[in-house]
XYZ file of C-alpha atoms in Angstrom:
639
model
C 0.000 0.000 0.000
C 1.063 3.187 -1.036
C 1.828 6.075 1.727
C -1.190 8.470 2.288
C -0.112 10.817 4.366
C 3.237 12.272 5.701
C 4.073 14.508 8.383
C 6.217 17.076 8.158
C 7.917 19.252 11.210
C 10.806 21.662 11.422
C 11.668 24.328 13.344
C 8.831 27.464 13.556
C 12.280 29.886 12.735
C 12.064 28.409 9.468
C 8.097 29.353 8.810
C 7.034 32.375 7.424
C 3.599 32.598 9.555
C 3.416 35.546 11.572
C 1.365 33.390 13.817
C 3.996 30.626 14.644
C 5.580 31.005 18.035
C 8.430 28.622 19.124
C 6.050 26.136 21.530
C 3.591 25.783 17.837
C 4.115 23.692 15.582
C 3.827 23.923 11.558
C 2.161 20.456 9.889
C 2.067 19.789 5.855
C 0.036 17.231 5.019
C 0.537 15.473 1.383
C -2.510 13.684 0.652
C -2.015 11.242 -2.451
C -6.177 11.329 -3.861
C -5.101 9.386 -7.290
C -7.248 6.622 -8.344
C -5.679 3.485 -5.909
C -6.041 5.253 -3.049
C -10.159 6.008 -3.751
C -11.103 3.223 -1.381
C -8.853 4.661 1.662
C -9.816 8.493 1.266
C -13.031 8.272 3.706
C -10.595 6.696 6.360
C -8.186 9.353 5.479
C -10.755 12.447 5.514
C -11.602 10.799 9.183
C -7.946 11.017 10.416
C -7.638 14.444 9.021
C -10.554 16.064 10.554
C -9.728 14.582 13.866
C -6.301 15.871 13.641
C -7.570 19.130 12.794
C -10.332 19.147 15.614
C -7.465 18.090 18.152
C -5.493 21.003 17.001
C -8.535 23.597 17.642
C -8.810 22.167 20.930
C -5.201 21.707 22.430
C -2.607 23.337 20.014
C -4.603 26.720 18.585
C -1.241 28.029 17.942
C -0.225 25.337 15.583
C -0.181 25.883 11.600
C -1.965 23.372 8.894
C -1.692 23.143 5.380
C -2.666 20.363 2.936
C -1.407 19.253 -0.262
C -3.298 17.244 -2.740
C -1.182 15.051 -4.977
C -2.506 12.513 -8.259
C -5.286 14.669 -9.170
C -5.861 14.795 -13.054
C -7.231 17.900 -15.321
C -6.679 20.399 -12.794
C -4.640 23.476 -13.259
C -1.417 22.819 -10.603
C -0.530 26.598 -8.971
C 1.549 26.966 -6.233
C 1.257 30.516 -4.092
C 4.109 31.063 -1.883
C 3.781 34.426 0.401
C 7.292 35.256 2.556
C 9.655 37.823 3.222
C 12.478 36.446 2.308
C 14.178 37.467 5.278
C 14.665 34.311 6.771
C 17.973 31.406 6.293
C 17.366 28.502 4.348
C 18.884 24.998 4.348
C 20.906 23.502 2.486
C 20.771 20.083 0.620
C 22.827 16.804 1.463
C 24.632 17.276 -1.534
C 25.564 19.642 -4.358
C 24.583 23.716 -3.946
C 21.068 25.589 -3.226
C 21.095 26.591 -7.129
C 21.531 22.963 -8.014
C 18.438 22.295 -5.396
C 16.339 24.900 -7.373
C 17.315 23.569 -11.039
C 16.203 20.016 -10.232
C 13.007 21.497 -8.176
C 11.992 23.744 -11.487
C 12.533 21.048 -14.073
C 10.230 18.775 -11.972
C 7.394 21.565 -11.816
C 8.053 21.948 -15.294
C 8.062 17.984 -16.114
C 4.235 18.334 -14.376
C 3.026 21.662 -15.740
C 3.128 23.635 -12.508
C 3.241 27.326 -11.612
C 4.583 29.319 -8.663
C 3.415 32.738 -7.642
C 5.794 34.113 -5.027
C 4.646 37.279 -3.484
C 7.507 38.902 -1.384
C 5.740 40.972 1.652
C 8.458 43.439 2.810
C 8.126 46.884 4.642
C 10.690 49.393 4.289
C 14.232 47.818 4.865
C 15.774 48.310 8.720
C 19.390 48.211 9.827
C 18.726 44.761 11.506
C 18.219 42.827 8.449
C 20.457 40.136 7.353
C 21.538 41.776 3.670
C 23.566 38.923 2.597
C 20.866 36.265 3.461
C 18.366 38.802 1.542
C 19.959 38.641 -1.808
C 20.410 35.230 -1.601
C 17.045 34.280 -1.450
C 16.200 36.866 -4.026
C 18.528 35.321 -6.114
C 17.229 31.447 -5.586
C 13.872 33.127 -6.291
C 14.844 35.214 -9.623
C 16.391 31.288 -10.665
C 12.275 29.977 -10.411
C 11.521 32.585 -12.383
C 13.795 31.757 -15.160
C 13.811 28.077 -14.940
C 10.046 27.621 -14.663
C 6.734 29.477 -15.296
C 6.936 31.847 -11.996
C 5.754 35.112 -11.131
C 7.305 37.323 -8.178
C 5.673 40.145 -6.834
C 6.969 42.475 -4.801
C 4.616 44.226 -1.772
C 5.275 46.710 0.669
C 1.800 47.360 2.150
C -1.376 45.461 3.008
C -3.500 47.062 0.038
C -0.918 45.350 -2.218
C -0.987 42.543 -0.077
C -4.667 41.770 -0.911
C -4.401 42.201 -4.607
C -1.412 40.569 -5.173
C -2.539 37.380 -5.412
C -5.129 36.412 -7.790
C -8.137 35.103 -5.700
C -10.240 33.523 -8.823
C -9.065 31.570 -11.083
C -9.742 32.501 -15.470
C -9.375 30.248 -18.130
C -8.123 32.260 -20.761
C -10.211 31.816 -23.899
C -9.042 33.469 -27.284
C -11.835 36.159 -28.579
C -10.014 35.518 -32.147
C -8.099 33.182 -33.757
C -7.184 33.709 -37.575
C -5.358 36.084 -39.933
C -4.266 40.075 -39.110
C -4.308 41.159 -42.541
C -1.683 44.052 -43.092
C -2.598 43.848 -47.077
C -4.761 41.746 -49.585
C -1.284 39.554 -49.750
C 0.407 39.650 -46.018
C -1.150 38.427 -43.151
C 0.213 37.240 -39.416
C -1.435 34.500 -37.861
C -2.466 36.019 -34.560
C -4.837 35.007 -31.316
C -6.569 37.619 -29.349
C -7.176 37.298 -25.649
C -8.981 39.928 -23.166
C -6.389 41.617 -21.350
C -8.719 43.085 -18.577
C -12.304 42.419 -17.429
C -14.545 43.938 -15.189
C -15.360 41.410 -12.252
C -18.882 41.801 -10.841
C -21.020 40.817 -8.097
C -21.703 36.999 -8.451
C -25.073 36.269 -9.907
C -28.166 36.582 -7.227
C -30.719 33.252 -7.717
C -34.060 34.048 -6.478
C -35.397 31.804 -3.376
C -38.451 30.652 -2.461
C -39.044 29.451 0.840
C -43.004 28.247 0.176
C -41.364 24.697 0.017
C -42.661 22.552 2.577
C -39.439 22.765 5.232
C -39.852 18.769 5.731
C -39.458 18.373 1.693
C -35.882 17.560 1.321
C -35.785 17.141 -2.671
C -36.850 21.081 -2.774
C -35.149 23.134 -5.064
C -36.421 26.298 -3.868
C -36.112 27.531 -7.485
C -38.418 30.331 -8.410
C -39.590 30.593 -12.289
C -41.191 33.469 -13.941
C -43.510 33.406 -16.600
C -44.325 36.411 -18.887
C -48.096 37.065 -20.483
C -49.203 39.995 -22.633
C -52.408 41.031 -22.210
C -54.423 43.344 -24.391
C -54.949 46.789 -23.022
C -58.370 47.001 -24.793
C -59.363 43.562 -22.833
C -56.890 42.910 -20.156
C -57.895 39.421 -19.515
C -57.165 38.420 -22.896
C -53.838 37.179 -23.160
C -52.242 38.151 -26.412
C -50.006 34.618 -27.967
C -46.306 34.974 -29.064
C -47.576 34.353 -32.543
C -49.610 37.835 -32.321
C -46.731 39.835 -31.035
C -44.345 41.785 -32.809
C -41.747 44.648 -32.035
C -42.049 47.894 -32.516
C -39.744 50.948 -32.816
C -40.232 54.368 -32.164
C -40.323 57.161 -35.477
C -41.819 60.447 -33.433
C -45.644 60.180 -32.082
C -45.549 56.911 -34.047
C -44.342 53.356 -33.948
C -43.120 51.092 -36.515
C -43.350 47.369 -36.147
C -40.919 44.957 -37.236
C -40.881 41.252 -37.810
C -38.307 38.818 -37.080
C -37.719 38.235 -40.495
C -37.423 41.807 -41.217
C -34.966 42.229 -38.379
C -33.058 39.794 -39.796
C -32.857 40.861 -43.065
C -31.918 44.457 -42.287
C -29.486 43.390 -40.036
C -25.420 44.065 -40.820
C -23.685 41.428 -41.465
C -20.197 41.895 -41.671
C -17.309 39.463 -42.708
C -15.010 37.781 -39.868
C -11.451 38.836 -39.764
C -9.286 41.832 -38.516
C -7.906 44.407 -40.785
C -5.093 46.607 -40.930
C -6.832 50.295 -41.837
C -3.742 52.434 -41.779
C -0.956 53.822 -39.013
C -1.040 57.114 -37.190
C 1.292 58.985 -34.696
C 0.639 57.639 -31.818
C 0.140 60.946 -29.901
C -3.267 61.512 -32.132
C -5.370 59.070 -30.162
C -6.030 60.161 -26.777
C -6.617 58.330 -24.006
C -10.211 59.313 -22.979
C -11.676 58.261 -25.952
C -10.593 54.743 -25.091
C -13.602 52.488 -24.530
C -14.443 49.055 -23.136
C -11.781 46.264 -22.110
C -8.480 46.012 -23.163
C -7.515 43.017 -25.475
C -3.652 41.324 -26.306
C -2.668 40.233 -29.562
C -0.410 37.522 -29.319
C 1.688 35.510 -32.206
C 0.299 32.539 -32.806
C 1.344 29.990 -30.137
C 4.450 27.301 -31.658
C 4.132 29.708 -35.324
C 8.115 31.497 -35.579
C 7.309 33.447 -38.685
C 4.253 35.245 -37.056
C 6.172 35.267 -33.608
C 9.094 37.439 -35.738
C 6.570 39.570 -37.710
C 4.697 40.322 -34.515
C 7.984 41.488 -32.673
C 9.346 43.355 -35.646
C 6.088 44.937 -36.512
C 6.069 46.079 -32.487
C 9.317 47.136 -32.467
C 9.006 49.426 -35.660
C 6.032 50.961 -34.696
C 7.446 51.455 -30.729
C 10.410 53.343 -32.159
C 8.383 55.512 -34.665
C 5.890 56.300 -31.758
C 3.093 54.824 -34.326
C -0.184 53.139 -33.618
C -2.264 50.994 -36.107
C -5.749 51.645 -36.744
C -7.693 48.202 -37.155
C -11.357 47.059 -38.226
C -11.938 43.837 -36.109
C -14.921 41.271 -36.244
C -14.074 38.538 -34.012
C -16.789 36.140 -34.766
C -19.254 35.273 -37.896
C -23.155 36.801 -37.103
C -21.429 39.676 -34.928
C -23.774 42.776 -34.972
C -21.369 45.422 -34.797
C -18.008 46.428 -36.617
C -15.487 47.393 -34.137
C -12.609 50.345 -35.145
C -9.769 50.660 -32.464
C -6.235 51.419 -31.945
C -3.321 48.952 -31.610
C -0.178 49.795 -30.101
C 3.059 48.202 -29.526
C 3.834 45.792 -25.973
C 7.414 45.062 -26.323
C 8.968 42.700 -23.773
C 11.782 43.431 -21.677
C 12.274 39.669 -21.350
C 14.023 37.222 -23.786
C 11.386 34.357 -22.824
C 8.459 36.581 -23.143
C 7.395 37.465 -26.618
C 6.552 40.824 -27.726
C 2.568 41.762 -28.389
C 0.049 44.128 -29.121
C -2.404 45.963 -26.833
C -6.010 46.243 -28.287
C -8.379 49.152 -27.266
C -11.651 50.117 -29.215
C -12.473 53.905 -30.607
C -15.384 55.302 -30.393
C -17.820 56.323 -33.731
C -18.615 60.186 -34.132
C -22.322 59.148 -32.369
C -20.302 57.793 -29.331
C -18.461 61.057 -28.960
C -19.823 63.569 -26.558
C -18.869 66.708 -26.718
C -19.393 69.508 -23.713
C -18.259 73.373 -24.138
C -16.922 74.697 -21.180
C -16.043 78.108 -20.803
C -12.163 78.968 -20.519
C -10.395 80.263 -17.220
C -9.308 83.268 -19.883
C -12.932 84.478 -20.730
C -13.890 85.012 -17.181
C -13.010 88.368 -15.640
C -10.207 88.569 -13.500
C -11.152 88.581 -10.199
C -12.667 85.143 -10.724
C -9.078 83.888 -11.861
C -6.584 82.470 -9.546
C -3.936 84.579 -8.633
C -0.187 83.279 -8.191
C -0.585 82.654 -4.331
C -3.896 80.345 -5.292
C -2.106 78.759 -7.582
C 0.993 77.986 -5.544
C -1.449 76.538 -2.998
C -2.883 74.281 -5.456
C -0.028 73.152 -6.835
C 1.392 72.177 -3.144
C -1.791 70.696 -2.497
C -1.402 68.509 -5.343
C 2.167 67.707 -4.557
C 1.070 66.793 -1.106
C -0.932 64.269 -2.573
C 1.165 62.739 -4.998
C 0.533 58.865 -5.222
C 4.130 58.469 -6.983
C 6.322 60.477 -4.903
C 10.240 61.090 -5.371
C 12.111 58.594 -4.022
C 9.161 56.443 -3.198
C 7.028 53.513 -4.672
C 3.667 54.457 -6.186
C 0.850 53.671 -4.051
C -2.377 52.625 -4.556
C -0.546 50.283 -8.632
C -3.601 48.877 -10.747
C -1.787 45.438 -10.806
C -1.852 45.381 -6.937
C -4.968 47.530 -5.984
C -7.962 45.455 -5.325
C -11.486 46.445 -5.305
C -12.493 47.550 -2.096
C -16.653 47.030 -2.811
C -16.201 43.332 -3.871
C -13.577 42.961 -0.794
C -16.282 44.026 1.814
C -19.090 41.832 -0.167
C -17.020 38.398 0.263
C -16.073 39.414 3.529
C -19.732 40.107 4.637
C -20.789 36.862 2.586
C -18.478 34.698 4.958
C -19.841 36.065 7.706
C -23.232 36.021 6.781
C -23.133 32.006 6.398
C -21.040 32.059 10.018
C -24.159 34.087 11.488
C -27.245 34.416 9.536
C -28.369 37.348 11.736
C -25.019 39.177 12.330
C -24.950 43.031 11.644
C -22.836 44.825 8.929
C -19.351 45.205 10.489
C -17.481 48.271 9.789
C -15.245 48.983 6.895
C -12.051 47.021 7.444
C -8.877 49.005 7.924
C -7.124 48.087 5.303
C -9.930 48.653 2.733
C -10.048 52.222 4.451
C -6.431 52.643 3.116
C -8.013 52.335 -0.706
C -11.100 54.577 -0.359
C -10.016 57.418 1.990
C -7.061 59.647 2.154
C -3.978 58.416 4.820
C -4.561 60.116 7.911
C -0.859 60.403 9.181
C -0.483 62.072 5.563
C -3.089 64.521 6.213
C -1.564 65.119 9.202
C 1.437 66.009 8.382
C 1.145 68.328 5.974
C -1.497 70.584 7.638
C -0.174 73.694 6.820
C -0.748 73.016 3.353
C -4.115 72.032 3.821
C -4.551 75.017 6.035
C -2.885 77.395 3.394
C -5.310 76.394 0.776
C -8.030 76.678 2.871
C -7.250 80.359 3.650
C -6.461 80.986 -0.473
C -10.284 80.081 -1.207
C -12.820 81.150 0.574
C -15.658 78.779 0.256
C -18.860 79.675 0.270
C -22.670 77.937 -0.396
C -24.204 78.888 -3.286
C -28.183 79.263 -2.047
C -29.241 78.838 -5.462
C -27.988 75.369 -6.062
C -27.747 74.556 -2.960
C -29.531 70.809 -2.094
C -32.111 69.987 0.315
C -31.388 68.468 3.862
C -33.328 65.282 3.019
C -30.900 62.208 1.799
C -30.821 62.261 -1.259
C -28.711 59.286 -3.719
C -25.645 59.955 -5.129
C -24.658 59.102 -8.913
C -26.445 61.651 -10.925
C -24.470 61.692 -14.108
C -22.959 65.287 -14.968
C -23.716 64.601 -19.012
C -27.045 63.903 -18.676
C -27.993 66.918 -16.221
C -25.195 69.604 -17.495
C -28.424 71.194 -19.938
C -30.545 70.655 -16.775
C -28.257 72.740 -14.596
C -27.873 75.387 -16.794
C -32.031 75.564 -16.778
C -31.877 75.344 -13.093
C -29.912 78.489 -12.490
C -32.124 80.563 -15.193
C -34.881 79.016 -12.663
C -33.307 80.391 -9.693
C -32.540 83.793 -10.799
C -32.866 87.106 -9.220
C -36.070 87.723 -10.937
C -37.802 84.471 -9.983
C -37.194 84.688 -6.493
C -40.142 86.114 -5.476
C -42.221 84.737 -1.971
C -44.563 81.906 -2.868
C -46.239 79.625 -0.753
C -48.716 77.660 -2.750
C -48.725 77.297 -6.908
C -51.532 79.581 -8.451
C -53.565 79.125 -11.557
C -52.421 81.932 -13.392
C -48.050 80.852 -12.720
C -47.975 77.573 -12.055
C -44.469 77.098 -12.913
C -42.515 80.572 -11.521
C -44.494 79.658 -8.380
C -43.134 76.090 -8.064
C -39.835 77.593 -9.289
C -39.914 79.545 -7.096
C -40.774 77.395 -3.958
C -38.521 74.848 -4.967
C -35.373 77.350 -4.686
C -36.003 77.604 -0.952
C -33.737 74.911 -0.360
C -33.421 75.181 3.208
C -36.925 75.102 3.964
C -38.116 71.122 3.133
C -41.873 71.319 4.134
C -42.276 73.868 1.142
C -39.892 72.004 -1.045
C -42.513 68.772 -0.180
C -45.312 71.247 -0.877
C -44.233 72.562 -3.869
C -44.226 68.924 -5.179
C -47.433 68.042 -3.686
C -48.852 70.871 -5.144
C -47.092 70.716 -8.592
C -48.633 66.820 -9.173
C -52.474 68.136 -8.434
C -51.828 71.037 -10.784
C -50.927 68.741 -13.648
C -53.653 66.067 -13.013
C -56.228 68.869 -12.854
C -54.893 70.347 -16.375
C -54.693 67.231 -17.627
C -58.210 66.070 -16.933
C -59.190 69.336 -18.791
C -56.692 69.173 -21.088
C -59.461 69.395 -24.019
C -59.086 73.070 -23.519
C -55.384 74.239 -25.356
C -54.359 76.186 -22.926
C -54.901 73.941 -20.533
C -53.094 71.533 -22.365
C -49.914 73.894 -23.133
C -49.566 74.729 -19.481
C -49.758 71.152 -18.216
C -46.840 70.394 -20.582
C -45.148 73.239 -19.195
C -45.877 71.792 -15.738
C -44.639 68.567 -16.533
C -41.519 69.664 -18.023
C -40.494 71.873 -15.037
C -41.011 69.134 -12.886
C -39.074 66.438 -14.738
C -36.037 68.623 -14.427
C -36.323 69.726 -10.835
C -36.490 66.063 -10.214
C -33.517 65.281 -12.259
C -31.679 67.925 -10.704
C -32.496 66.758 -7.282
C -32.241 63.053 -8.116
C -35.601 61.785 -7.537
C -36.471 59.407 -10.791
C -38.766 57.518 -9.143
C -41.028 60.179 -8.362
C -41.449 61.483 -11.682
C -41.297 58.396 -12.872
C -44.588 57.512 -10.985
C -46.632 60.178 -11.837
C -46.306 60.194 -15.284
C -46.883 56.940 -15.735
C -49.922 57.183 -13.224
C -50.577 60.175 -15.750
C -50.351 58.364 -18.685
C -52.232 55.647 -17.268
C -55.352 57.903 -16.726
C -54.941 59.191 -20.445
C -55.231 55.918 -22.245
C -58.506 54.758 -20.202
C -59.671 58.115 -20.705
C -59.055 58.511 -24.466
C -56.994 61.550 -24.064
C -54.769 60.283 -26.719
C -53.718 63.867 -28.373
C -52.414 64.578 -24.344
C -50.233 61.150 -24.836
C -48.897 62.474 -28.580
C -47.500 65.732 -27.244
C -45.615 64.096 -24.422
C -44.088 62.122 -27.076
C -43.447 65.935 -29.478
C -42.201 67.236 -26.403
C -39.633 64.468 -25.392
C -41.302 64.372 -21.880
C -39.899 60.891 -21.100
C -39.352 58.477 -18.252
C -36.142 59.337 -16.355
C -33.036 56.473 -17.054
C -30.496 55.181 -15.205
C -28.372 56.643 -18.157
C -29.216 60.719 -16.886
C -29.752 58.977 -13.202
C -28.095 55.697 -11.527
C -30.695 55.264 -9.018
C -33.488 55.032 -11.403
C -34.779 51.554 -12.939
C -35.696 52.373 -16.143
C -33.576 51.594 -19.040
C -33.509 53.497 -22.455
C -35.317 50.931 -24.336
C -38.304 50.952 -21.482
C -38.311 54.752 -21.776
C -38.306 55.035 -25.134
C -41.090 52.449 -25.944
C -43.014 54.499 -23.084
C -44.014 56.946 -25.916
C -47.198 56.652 -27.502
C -48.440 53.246 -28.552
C -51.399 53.009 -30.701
C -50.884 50.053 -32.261
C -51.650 48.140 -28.866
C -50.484 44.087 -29.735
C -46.651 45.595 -29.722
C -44.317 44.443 -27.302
């Protein structure tokens, strides 16, 4: 019978574990799980949880790891996390480099990885130099011997992002031909360089099971019907439905066939458009994820044209503008920039970087007014400028002499951080309450106190440079409000806004008249401060409308309730409350329809009176497509 398990002890000087003390003990297990030893694994799983449970009890102190050994089709990754600080021993025989070589060509021989992240504060007068550089040396040897990556931390922020936490397969986005000319081509494979990761998906959960029915799934389904608005109990088959898209008032329905026809339909492949200095694409007009194009694994002619095509174009400061389709049936044609990634190591090949341009439609453009038009005592003179400029010194994330805090590569994301965190604790204890933010997550998302402290003067200084004052015309309403308002979609709506509040309009109201509906809610809305006549002014603005509305047979009642309705879809843009004009008018339209008031419902449409999205607001749950299919529907079977 082959071994199952073996013990291994040595001295705690020679374990990197902060938590080791010289009474504790550090035990590997090696657990061989390959096919012969199937039968004794129960038996084994026994021994090791008893272990483990005697440990809790009587040796808390004590540090366990486990090795699996014999699995098949599983990606082998070794993480190693030290400081390197420490002696290591010898072998029997021959040197520690010789120890290393035979130790990489094994991990080699069995396709294994090692990630070595070296955790080091700044560098004291007690540490051993000489046994320093000889570990750093025995590590750069992994590095070059076998696939190994060595990272290099000096704070617990890097800490926590150094090592990769989930695990990607990488899958190519394109395989095939990048076609420099109807003749040349490079045989190239395109991976995703960088991805957004997200929240994992939420399942909905019923708990209507019976609790004794152990075969529940506690799955929840949801079924769709369309009903007919003219009869709402008639349900309207898939068969009878079509889409529909918006042209003004009307709508224009489109079949599936239709759709498909009319759809583009462009050829796979990626294609060299022309070169440009690399300095006329700039970086804000960068979109999406970034992608790598690679040489084609094993292929030495495209591996050469790749790294002399890099090359060239890195030392002419040039950057390739390429049409891409990665797949057959893809909607969309993508234009974006390529630029040169060459390697500063011999066994690393050179490569590509991959980022998509935006179209003239994607483009949004926003005058601002220059510092130079405005008069000069709204300019900064030189002692406001010297105290911004030492303020942004102060403040520096890449100071002289110093490491840059707060790297990409090492930075993780502090929202996802707290989630898992929470998530562990949350199966621990079902009922526990949010903790507070963890220190070290602090250190990402708020400035460094000693920092701050520090350099008070400078704070100080540019405190006493600008005066700050509140603005009582924009100024927001005590009640909470949510952030995220996005500064696009509200920049026209701000401009509005402080026409609104001007001089002239700030006259005392108290309740909205007939004859001004709109200066008078204005008007009450610009009192800020006050909240009860903010809430009024609201209140009051919402029975104004429904009461022109339900007259709105008579023009000028009709004009002024559009008026009405428009004042109040900005003031509740402004103050970030979708949901409340999002309500009404739908409550509004609502009436309209079962009322026949369809000429009402056509000029909200002429007027672009909308639903508000979670494009012009985050907080609000209404999508583009939902808004825009909000306008008038007369053909009532569309989706």
């Amino acid at each position: 019978m082959r071994k199952c398990l073996i013990q291994f002890t040595w001295e705690s000087s020679h374990v990197d574990v902060s938590s080791t003390s010289l009474a504790s003990e550090a035990l590997l297990l090696l657990l061989d799980v390959s096919p012969p030893m199937h039968r004794f694994l129960p038996e084994v799983e026994k021994l090791c949880s008893m272990l483990l449970q005697k440990k809790l009890i009587y040796n808390k102190k004590d540090v366990v790891g486990i090795v699996l050994f014999g699995t098949k089709d599983i990606m082998k990754r070794l993480c190693l996390i030290t400081s390197a600080l420490c002696p290591t021993k010898g072998p029997c025989e021959g040197s520690k480099e010789d120890e290393v070589d035979t130790i990489a060509d094994q991990m080699t021989a069995h396709g294994m990885r090692l990630e070595c992240i070296v955790a080091r504060r700044e560098l004291s007068g007690n540490m051993n130099m000489r046994i320093m550089e000889e570990n750093h040396l025995l590590l750069e040897l992994f590095s070059k011997k076998t696939t190994a990556k060595i990272v290099h931390v000096e704070s617990p922020t890097s800490l926590l992002g150094a090592l990769r936490t989930q695990n990607i397969m990488p899958v190519t986005v394109f395989r095939g031909d990048l076609e420099l000319s109807p003749i040349m081509a490079i045989k190239v494979w395109v991976y995703k360089k960088t991805a957004e990761e997200r929240f994992p998906a939420v399942k909905l959960y019923s708990d209507k099971a019976p609790p004794t029915d152990k075969y529940a799934t506690h799955e929840v389904k949801i079924q769709l019907e369309y009903k007919s608005i003219e009869d709402s109990r008639k349900v309207v088959p898939p068969e009878q439905r079509i889409k529909g898209y918006s042209y003004g008032p009307q709508f224009v329905p489109f079949s599936s066939a239709e759709w498909e026809a009319v759809k583009f339909q462009p050829e796979k492949g990626v294609k060299l458009l022309g070169f440009t200095d690399a300095s006329n694409i700039m970086r804000p007009l960068y979109k999406k994820d970034v992608n790598i194009f690679i040489a084609e694994p094993g292929n030495t002619k495209a591996i050469l044209a790749v790294s002399a095509l890099a090359r060239a174009m890195k030392e002419m400061n040039r950057a390739a503008i390429l049409r891409c389709v990665w797949r057959q049936r893809q909607k969309n044609v993508i234009v974006g920039i390529l630029t040169p990634n060459a390697s500063e190591k011999d066994s690393v090949p050179d490569s590509f970087y991959f980022n998509v341009l935006p179209y003239a439609e994607d483009v949004q453009e926003f005058q601002f007014p220059s510092f130079s038009n405005l008069p000069l005592s709204w300019q900064p003179n030189e002692e406001q400028q010297e105290a911004a400029d030492n303020l942004v010194k102060m403040l520096d994330l890449a100071p002289f002499g110093k490491k840059e805090a707060l790297l990409p590569d090492l930075t993780p994301n502090p929202v996802l951080e707290r989630f898992y965190r929470y998530l562990e604790l949350k199966l621990k204890k079902p009922y526990a309450a949010v903790p507070p933010v963890d220190k070290t997550l602090k250190m990402i998302t708020e400035p460094d106190p000693k920092l701050l402290a520090q350099n008070k003067s400078i704070i100080d200084e540019f405190k006493r440079r600008f005066e700050l004052k509140d603005d009582p015309k924009l100024k927001k309403p005590a009640r909470d409000k949510p952030s995220g308002v996005k500064e696009e979609a509200i920049i026209g709506a701000r401009s509005d806004v402080r026409a609104m509040h001007s001089i002239e309009n700030r006259f005392t109201a108290e309740k909205i008249r007939n004859s001004t509906p709109v200066q008078d809610f204005e008007a009450m809305m610009s009192h800020t401060e006050n909240t009860e006549l903010v809430d009024e002014a609201i209140k009051d603005m919402k029975n104004k409308i429904f009461d022109l509305v339900q007259n709105s047979n008579e023009r000028d009642n009709h004009l002024k309730a559009l008026d009405c309705l428009a004042v109040f879809q900005k003031s509740c843009l402004l103050e970030q409350e979708p949901r409340e004009f999002n309500n009404f008018l739908l409550h509004i339209h609502k009436f309209c329809k079962y009322h026949n008031l369809n000429n009402f419902c056509e000029s909200l449409a002429s007027k672009e009176i909308m639903l508000i999205t979670m494009h012009e607001v985050t907080n609000s749950e209404v999508t583009e497509d939902e808004a825009r299919s909000f306008k008038v529907k007369k053909a009532p079977m569309l989706e």
